[in-house]
mmCIF file of N, CA and C in Angstrom:
data_model
loop_
_atom_site.group_PDB
_atom_site.id
_atom_site.type_symbol
_atom_site.label_atom_id
_atom_site.label_comp_id
_atom_site.label_asym_id
_atom_site.label_seq_id
_atom_site.Cartn_x
_atom_site.Cartn_y
_atom_site.Cartn_z
ATOM 1 N N UNK A 96 0.656 -1.114 -0.255
ATOM 2 C CA UNK A 96 -0.200 0.260 -0.010
ATOM 3 C C UNK A 96 0.770 1.382 0.041
ATOM 4 N N UNK A 97 1.482 1.525 1.340
ATOM 5 C CA UNK A 97 2.290 2.626 1.113
ATOM 6 C C UNK A 97 3.556 2.412 0.323
ATOM 7 N N UNK A 98 4.423 1.576 0.113
ATOM 8 C CA UNK A 98 5.103 1.644 -0.980
ATOM 9 C C UNK A 98 5.083 2.061 -2.664
ATOM 10 N N UNK A 99 3.678 1.364 -2.872
ATOM 11 C CA UNK A 99 2.882 1.903 -4.182
ATOM 12 C C UNK A 99 2.602 3.414 -4.370
ATOM 13 N N UNK A 100 2.052 3.898 -3.036
ATOM 14 C CA UNK A 100 1.476 5.168 -3.188
ATOM 15 C C UNK A 100 3.032 6.469 -3.358
ATOM 16 N N UNK A 101 4.054 5.716 -2.408
ATOM 17 C CA UNK A 101 5.296 6.401 -2.259
ATOM 18 C C UNK A 101 5.666 6.673 -3.926
ATOM 19 N N UNK A 102 6.049 5.414 -4.422
ATOM 20 C CA UNK A 102 6.424 5.541 -5.766
ATOM 21 C C UNK A 102 5.575 6.186 -6.780
ATOM 22 N N UNK A 103 3.989 6.152 -6.822
ATOM 23 C CA UNK A 103 3.361 7.033 -7.472
ATOM 24 C C UNK A 103 3.662 8.357 -7.490
ATOM 25 N N UNK A 104 4.074 8.850 -6.015
ATOM 26 C CA UNK A 104 3.894 10.520 -6.186
ATOM 27 C C UNK A 104 5.658 10.634 -6.143
ATOM 28 N N UNK A 105 6.479 9.745 -6.834
ATOM 29 C CA UNK A 105 7.821 9.828 -6.996
ATOM 30 C C UNK A 105 8.545 10.069 -5.113
ATOM 31 N N UNK A 106 8.253 9.682 -4.319
ATOM 32 C CA UNK A 106 8.911 9.402 -3.341
ATOM 33 C C UNK A 106 9.890 8.356 -3.236
ATOM 34 N N UNK A 107 10.638 8.031 -4.055
ATOM 35 C CA UNK A 107 11.771 7.340 -4.063
ATOM 36 C C UNK A 107 13.063 7.852 -3.622
ATOM 37 N N UNK A 108 13.692 7.099 -3.037
ATOM 38 C CA UNK A 108 13.499 5.772 -2.736
ATOM 39 C C UNK A 108 12.731 5.713 -1.027
ATOM 40 N N UNK A 109 12.385 4.570 -0.723
ATOM 41 C CA UNK A 109 12.002 4.501 0.536
ATOM 42 C C UNK A 109 12.568 2.982 1.101
ATOM 43 N N UNK A 110 12.121 3.180 2.453
ATOM 44 C CA UNK A 110 12.896 1.747 3.160
ATOM 45 C C UNK A 110 11.866 1.021 3.691
ATOM 46 N N UNK A 111 11.479 0.015 3.608
ATOM 47 C CA UNK A 111 10.698 -0.534 4.357
ATOM 48 C C UNK A 111 10.636 -1.362 5.602
ATOM 49 N N UNK A 112 9.681 -0.931 6.807
ATOM 50 C CA UNK A 112 9.647 -1.992 8.080
ATOM 51 C C UNK A 112 8.740 -2.268 8.123
ATOM 52 N N UNK A 113 8.991 -3.690 8.366
ATOM 53 C CA UNK A 113 7.510 -4.389 8.601
ATOM 54 C C UNK A 113 7.499 -4.593 10.128
ATOM 55 N N UNK A 114 6.630 -3.691 10.775
ATOM 56 C CA UNK A 114 6.455 -3.640 12.281
ATOM 57 C C UNK A 114 5.375 -4.835 12.713
ATOM 58 N N UNK A 115 4.702 -5.635 12.014
ATOM 59 C CA UNK A 115 3.675 -6.654 12.307
ATOM 60 C C UNK A 115 4.395 -7.780 13.066
ATOM 61 N N UNK A 116 4.316 -8.407 14.201
ATOM 62 C CA UNK A 116 4.998 -9.372 14.936
ATOM 63 C C UNK A 116 4.140 -10.453 14.615
ATOM 64 N N UNK A 117 3.133 -10.535 13.781
ATOM 65 C CA UNK A 117 2.664 -11.651 13.452
ATOM 66 C C UNK A 117 2.569 -12.147 11.951
ATOM 67 N N UNK A 118 3.356 -11.032 11.246
ATOM 68 C CA UNK A 118 3.545 -11.358 9.935
ATOM 69 C C UNK A 118 4.641 -12.346 9.401
ATOM 70 N N UNK A 119 4.575 -13.311 9.324
ATOM 71 C CA UNK A 119 5.947 -14.448 9.432
ATOM 72 C C UNK A 119 5.979 -14.960 7.646
ATOM 73 N N UNK A 120 5.422 -14.507 6.891
ATOM 74 C CA UNK A 120 5.060 -14.879 5.563
ATOM 75 C C UNK A 120 5.932 -13.457 4.609
ATOM 76 N N UNK A 121 6.304 -12.513 5.148
ATOM 77 C CA UNK A 121 6.863 -11.182 4.445
ATOM 78 C C UNK A 121 8.261 -11.996 3.540
ATOM 79 N N UNK A 122 8.693 -11.814 2.557
ATOM 80 C CA UNK A 122 9.637 -12.104 1.654
ATOM 81 C C UNK A 122 10.572 -10.968 1.323
ATOM 82 N N UNK A 123 11.801 -10.690 1.601
ATOM 83 C CA UNK A 123 12.545 -9.765 1.151
ATOM 84 C C UNK A 123 12.518 -9.095 -0.501
ATOM 85 N N UNK A 124 12.401 -10.124 -1.208
ATOM 86 C CA UNK A 124 12.090 -9.580 -2.500
ATOM 87 C C UNK A 124 10.860 -9.334 -3.174
ATOM 88 N N UNK A 125 9.621 -9.688 -2.283
ATOM 89 C CA UNK A 125 8.418 -8.690 -2.469
ATOM 90 C C UNK A 125 8.277 -7.229 -2.880
ATOM 91 N N UNK A 126 9.400 -6.776 -2.087
ATOM 92 C CA UNK A 126 9.815 -4.893 -2.146
ATOM 93 C C UNK A 126 10.438 -4.413 -3.086
ATOM 94 N N UNK A 127 11.555 -5.770 -3.783
ATOM 95 C CA UNK A 127 12.461 -5.068 -4.941
ATOM 96 C C UNK A 127 11.831 -5.658 -6.207
ATOM 97 N N UNK A 128 12.023 -4.646 -7.246
ATOM 98 C CA UNK A 128 11.413 -4.871 -8.632
ATOM 99 C C UNK A 128 12.907 -4.855 -9.430
ATOM 100 N N UNK A 129 12.682 -5.614 -10.251
ATOM 101 C CA UNK A 129 13.943 -5.482 -11.293
ATOM 102 C C UNK A 129 14.239 -4.237 -11.682
ATOM 103 N N UNK A 130 13.366 -3.001 -11.986
ATOM 104 C CA UNK A 130 13.550 -1.945 -12.567
ATOM 105 C C UNK A 130 14.313 -1.153 -11.891
ATOM 106 N N UNK A 131 14.454 -1.345 -10.430
ATOM 107 C CA UNK A 131 15.435 -0.210 -9.654
ATOM 108 C C UNK A 131 15.210 -1.126 -8.071
ATOM 109 N N UNK A 132 15.981 -1.922 -7.973
ATOM 110 C CA UNK A 132 16.435 -2.452 -6.753
ATOM 111 C C UNK A 132 16.496 -1.461 -5.684
ATOM 112 N N UNK A 133 17.073 -0.394 -5.900
ATOM 113 C CA UNK A 133 17.585 0.262 -4.910
ATOM 114 C C UNK A 133 16.467 1.075 -4.204
ATOM 115 N N UNK A 134 15.140 1.368 -4.749
ATOM 116 C CA UNK A 134 14.204 2.212 -4.158
ATOM 117 C C UNK A 134 13.624 1.471 -3.064
ATOM 118 N N UNK A 135 13.386 0.250 -3.022
ATOM 119 C CA UNK A 135 12.554 -0.289 -1.846
ATOM 120 C C UNK A 135 13.593 -1.424 -1.208
ATOM 121 N N UNK A 136 14.088 -0.940 -0.121
ATOM 122 C CA UNK A 136 14.931 -1.715 1.011
ATOM 123 C C UNK A 136 14.316 -1.918 2.055
ATOM 124 N N UNK A 137 13.901 -3.408 2.141
ATOM 125 C CA UNK A 137 13.481 -4.085 3.433
ATOM 126 C C UNK A 137 14.537 -3.654 4.729
ATOM 127 N N UNK A 138 14.537 -3.057 5.748
ATOM 128 C CA UNK A 138 15.554 -3.036 6.765
ATOM 129 C C UNK A 138 15.148 -3.330 7.802
ATOM 130 N N UNK A 139 14.430 -3.635 8.152
ATOM 131 C CA UNK A 139 13.758 -4.288 9.341
ATOM 132 C C UNK A 139 12.421 -5.343 8.970
ATOM 133 N N UNK A 140 12.454 -6.549 9.653
ATOM 134 C CA UNK A 140 11.102 -7.442 9.588
ATOM 135 C C UNK A 140 11.117 -7.778 10.839
ATOM 136 N N UNK A 141 10.062 -7.256 11.820
ATOM 137 C CA UNK A 141 10.018 -7.373 13.214
ATOM 138 C C UNK A 141 9.911 -8.824 13.767
ATOM 139 N N UNK A 142 9.009 -9.252 12.422
ATOM 140 C CA UNK A 142 8.578 -10.703 13.011
ATOM 141 C C UNK A 142 9.798 -11.612 13.186
ATOM 142 N N UNK A 143 11.047 -11.413 12.489
ATOM 143 C CA UNK A 143 12.090 -12.267 12.082
ATOM 144 C C UNK A 143 13.365 -12.140 13.258
ATOM 145 N N UNK A 144 13.007 -10.869 13.348
ATOM 146 C CA UNK A 144 14.619 -10.383 14.209
ATOM 147 C C UNK A 144 14.265 -9.908 15.487
ATOM 148 N N UNK A 145 12.992 -9.556 15.950
ATOM 149 C CA UNK A 145 12.831 -8.929 17.321
ATOM 150 C C UNK A 145 11.781 -9.755 18.202
ATOM 151 N N UNK A 146 10.426 -9.955 17.487
ATOM 152 C CA UNK A 146 9.540 -10.552 18.298
ATOM 153 C C UNK A 146 8.291 -11.146 17.446
ATOM 154 N N UNK A 147 8.485 -12.539 17.123
ATOM 155 C CA UNK A 147 7.182 -13.051 16.545
ATOM 156 C C UNK A 147 6.232 -13.638 17.315
ATOM 157 N N UNK A 148 5.003 -13.360 17.124
ATOM 158 C CA UNK A 148 3.644 -13.520 17.805
ATOM 159 C C UNK A 148 3.452 -15.320 17.925
ATOM 160 N N UNK A 149 3.910 -15.448 16.975
ATOM 161 C CA UNK A 149 3.746 -17.176 16.825
ATOM 162 C C UNK A 149 4.920 -17.764 17.802
ATOM 163 N N UNK A 150 5.934 -17.491 17.686
ATOM 164 C CA UNK A 150 6.958 -18.213 19.080
ATOM 165 C C UNK A 150 6.571 -17.601 20.209
ATOM 166 N N UNK A 151 6.174 -16.495 20.421
ATOM 167 C CA UNK A 151 5.468 -16.360 21.824
ATOM 168 C C UNK A 151 4.435 -17.341 21.730
ATOM 169 N N UNK A 152 3.422 -17.528 21.291
ATOM 170 C CA UNK A 152 2.315 -18.316 21.717
ATOM 171 C C UNK A 152 2.914 -20.063 22.062
ATOM 172 N N UNK A 153 3.730 -20.361 21.343
ATOM 173 C CA UNK A 153 4.725 -21.454 21.277
ATOM 174 C C UNK A 153 4.912 -21.571 22.632
ATOM 175 N N UNK A 154 5.827 -20.578 23.430
ATOM 176 C CA UNK A 154 7.005 -20.359 24.415
ATOM 177 C C UNK A 154 6.020 -20.237 25.385
ATOM 178 N N UNK A 155 4.850 -19.426 25.371
ATOM 179 C CA UNK A 155 4.329 -18.544 26.713
ATOM 180 C C UNK A 155 3.108 -19.430 26.869
ATOM 181 N N UNK A 156 2.431 -20.256 25.864
ATOM 182 C CA UNK A 156 1.131 -20.728 26.171
ATOM 183 C C UNK A 156 -0.150 -19.661 26.075
ATOM 184 N N UNK A 157 0.264 -18.209 25.373
ATOM 185 C CA UNK A 157 -0.814 -17.483 25.020
ATOM 186 C C UNK A 157 -1.549 -17.644 23.633
ATOM 187 N N UNK A 158 -2.932 -17.170 23.763
ATOM 188 C CA UNK A 158 -3.463 -17.075 22.926
ATOM 189 C C UNK A 158 -3.165 -16.248 21.658
ATOM 190 N N UNK A 159 -3.601 -16.515 20.467
ATOM 191 C CA UNK A 159 -3.448 -15.316 19.416
ATOM 192 C C UNK A 159 -3.096 -13.780 19.887
ATOM 193 N N UNK A 160 -4.383 -13.531 20.530
ATOM 194 C CA UNK A 160 -4.202 -11.932 21.139
ATOM 195 C C UNK A 160 -3.380 -11.749 21.987
ATOM 196 N N UNK A 161 -3.470 -12.655 22.828
ATOM 197 C CA UNK A 161 -2.306 -12.112 24.115
ATOM 198 C C UNK A 161 -0.943 -12.628 23.545
ATOM 199 N N UNK A 162 -0.485 -13.042 22.388
ATOM 200 C CA UNK A 162 0.657 -13.171 21.927
ATOM 201 C C UNK A 162 1.075 -12.148 21.398
ATOM 202 N N UNK A 163 -0.090 -11.378 20.180
ATOM 203 C CA UNK A 163 -0.245 -10.264 19.600
ATOM 204 C C UNK A 163 0.451 -9.404 20.645
ATOM 205 N N UNK A 164 -0.779 -8.966 21.744
ATOM 206 C CA UNK A 164 -0.494 -8.040 22.684
ATOM 207 C C UNK A 164 1.128 -7.785 23.247
ATOM 208 N N UNK A 165 1.414 -8.968 24.017
ATOM 209 C CA UNK A 165 2.950 -9.296 24.160
ATOM 210 C C UNK A 165 3.574 -8.704 23.504
ATOM 211 N N UNK A 166 3.681 -9.258 22.289
ATOM 212 C CA UNK A 166 4.718 -8.532 21.487
ATOM 213 C C UNK A 166 5.318 -7.221 20.957
ATOM 214 N N UNK A 167 3.856 -6.866 20.743
ATOM 215 C CA UNK A 167 3.574 -5.163 20.436
ATOM 216 C C UNK A 167 3.999 -4.352 21.828
ATOM 217 N N UNK A 168 4.181 -4.892 22.941
ATOM 218 C CA UNK A 168 4.539 -4.283 24.330
ATOM 219 C C UNK A 168 6.025 -4.221 24.517
ATOM 220 N N UNK A 169 6.339 -5.745 23.964
ATOM 221 C CA UNK A 169 7.527 -5.818 24.097
ATOM 222 C C UNK A 169 8.509 -4.774 23.121
ATOM 223 N N UNK A 170 8.041 -4.710 21.897
ATOM 224 C CA UNK A 170 8.499 -3.921 20.879
ATOM 225 C C UNK A 170 8.394 -2.467 21.173
ATOM 226 N N UNK A 171 7.331 -1.887 21.997
ATOM 227 C CA UNK A 171 7.112 -0.828 22.319
ATOM 228 C C UNK A 171 8.026 -0.428 23.314
ATOM 229 N N UNK A 172 8.402 -1.189 24.482
ATOM 230 C CA UNK A 172 9.031 -1.159 25.470
ATOM 231 C C UNK A 172 10.860 -1.275 25.073
ATOM 232 N N UNK A 173 11.032 -1.730 24.100
ATOM 233 C CA UNK A 173 12.404 -1.524 23.625
ATOM 234 C C UNK A 173 12.648 -1.150 22.405
ATOM 235 N N UNK A 174 11.883 -0.242 21.785
ATOM 236 C CA UNK A 174 11.782 0.545 20.704
ATOM 237 C C UNK A 174 13.040 1.131 20.580
ATOM 238 N N UNK A 175 13.423 2.097 21.550
ATOM 239 C CA UNK A 175 14.626 2.928 21.490
ATOM 240 C C UNK A 175 15.879 2.097 21.191
ATOM 241 N N UNK A 176 15.788 0.527 21.559
ATOM 242 C CA UNK A 176 17.031 -0.318 21.373
ATOM 243 C C UNK A 176 16.777 -0.107 19.708
ATOM 244 N N UNK A 177 15.917 -0.726 19.702
ATOM 245 C CA UNK A 177 15.457 -1.599 18.061
ATOM 246 C C UNK A 177 16.089 -0.026 17.103
ATOM 247 N N UNK A 178 15.522 0.798 17.343
ATOM 248 C CA UNK A 178 15.813 2.266 16.561
ATOM 249 C C UNK A 178 17.202 2.393 16.409
ATOM 250 N N UNK A 179 18.009 2.297 17.809
ATOM 251 C CA UNK A 179 19.416 2.894 17.741
ATOM 252 C C UNK A 179 20.531 1.401 17.172
ATOM 253 N N UNK A 180 19.788 0.403 17.350
ATOM 254 C CA UNK A 180 21.013 -0.631 17.139
ATOM 255 C C UNK A 180 20.497 -1.273 16.116
ATOM 256 N N UNK A 181 19.087 -1.282 15.119
ATOM 257 C CA UNK A 181 19.077 -1.891 13.959
ATOM 258 C C UNK A 181 18.426 -0.943 13.011
ATOM 259 N N UNK A 182 17.557 0.069 13.031
ATOM 260 C CA UNK A 182 17.086 0.758 11.892
ATOM 261 C C UNK A 182 18.130 1.816 11.423
ATOM 262 N N UNK A 183 18.593 2.912 12.910
ATOM 263 C CA UNK A 183 19.631 3.530 12.176
ATOM 264 C C UNK A 183 20.481 3.613 11.442
ATOM 265 N N UNK A 184 21.446 2.476 12.188
ATOM 266 C CA UNK A 184 22.656 1.624 11.366
ATOM 267 C C UNK A 184 22.381 1.269 10.105
ATOM 268 N N UNK A 185 21.239 0.431 9.821
ATOM 269 C CA UNK A 185 21.077 0.218 8.280
ATOM 270 C C UNK A 185 20.321 1.215 7.586
ATOM 271 N N UNK A 186 20.056 2.138 7.969
ATOM 272 C CA UNK A 186 19.535 3.306 6.765
ATOM 273 C C UNK A 186 20.990 4.207 6.803
ATOM 274 N N UNK A 187 21.553 4.502 7.558
ATOM 275 C CA UNK A 187 22.873 4.886 7.361
ATOM 276 C C UNK A 187 23.664 4.028 6.443
ATOM 277 N N UNK A 188 23.616 3.128 6.177
ATOM 278 C CA UNK A 188 24.598 1.803 5.087
ATOM 279 C C UNK A 188 24.015 2.175 4.323
ATOM 280 N N UNK A 189 22.604 2.030 3.791
ATOM 281 C CA UNK A 189 22.159 2.288 2.942
ATOM 282 C C UNK A 189 22.360 3.483 2.194
ATOM 283 N N UNK A 190 22.226 4.632 2.885
ATOM 284 C CA UNK A 190 22.461 5.994 2.372
ATOM 285 C C UNK A 190 23.837 6.048 2.144
ATOM 286 N N UNK A 191 25.093 5.331 2.576
ATOM 287 C CA UNK A 191 26.523 5.443 2.019
ATOM 288 C C UNK A 191 26.421 4.288 0.992
ATOM 289 N N UNK A 192 25.593 3.355 0.346
ATOM 290 C CA UNK A 192 25.892 2.411 -0.330
ATOM 291 C C UNK A 192 25.029 2.984 -1.865
ATOM 292 N N UNK A 193 24.009 3.585 -1.811
ATOM 293 C CA UNK A 193 23.411 4.579 -2.734
ATOM 294 C C UNK A 193 23.402 6.150 -2.414
ATOM 295 N N UNK A 194 23.329 6.801 -3.803
ATOM 296 C CA UNK A 194 23.376 8.264 -3.822
ATOM 297 C C UNK A 194 21.947 8.994 -3.886
ATOM 298 N N UNK A 195 21.605 8.788 -2.286
ATOM 299 C CA UNK A 195 20.163 9.208 -2.174
ATOM 300 C C UNK A 195 20.373 10.769 -1.559
#
C-alpha cells in the first residue's frame, strides 16, 4: 500500500519496516522490483528479528491475541534499542551505498 503510494508520487527511494509481529510470510524480494532494486529496501522485519507472535504463543502458552499484545508491548518497551541498534545503522548503511 504505502510503498506503491510513495512510488506513485515519486517519493523514492523508500525503506520498508515490517512492524507486524504476526506477519511471518514476508519475503525481502516482494519489495524489490527489477527496474530499480535500490528504491525499496526492507531494513527490518520485526517478526524475524525482534518478536514473533507465533513463537510467543508456542513458548508462553498465550493465545493469538495475548501473544500479539505481548509482542507489541515488547516492541514498544524496546523501541529505542531497536531504533538505535538496528534501524538507524541500516538506514545509514543504505545511504552510504546509494546516492540518496
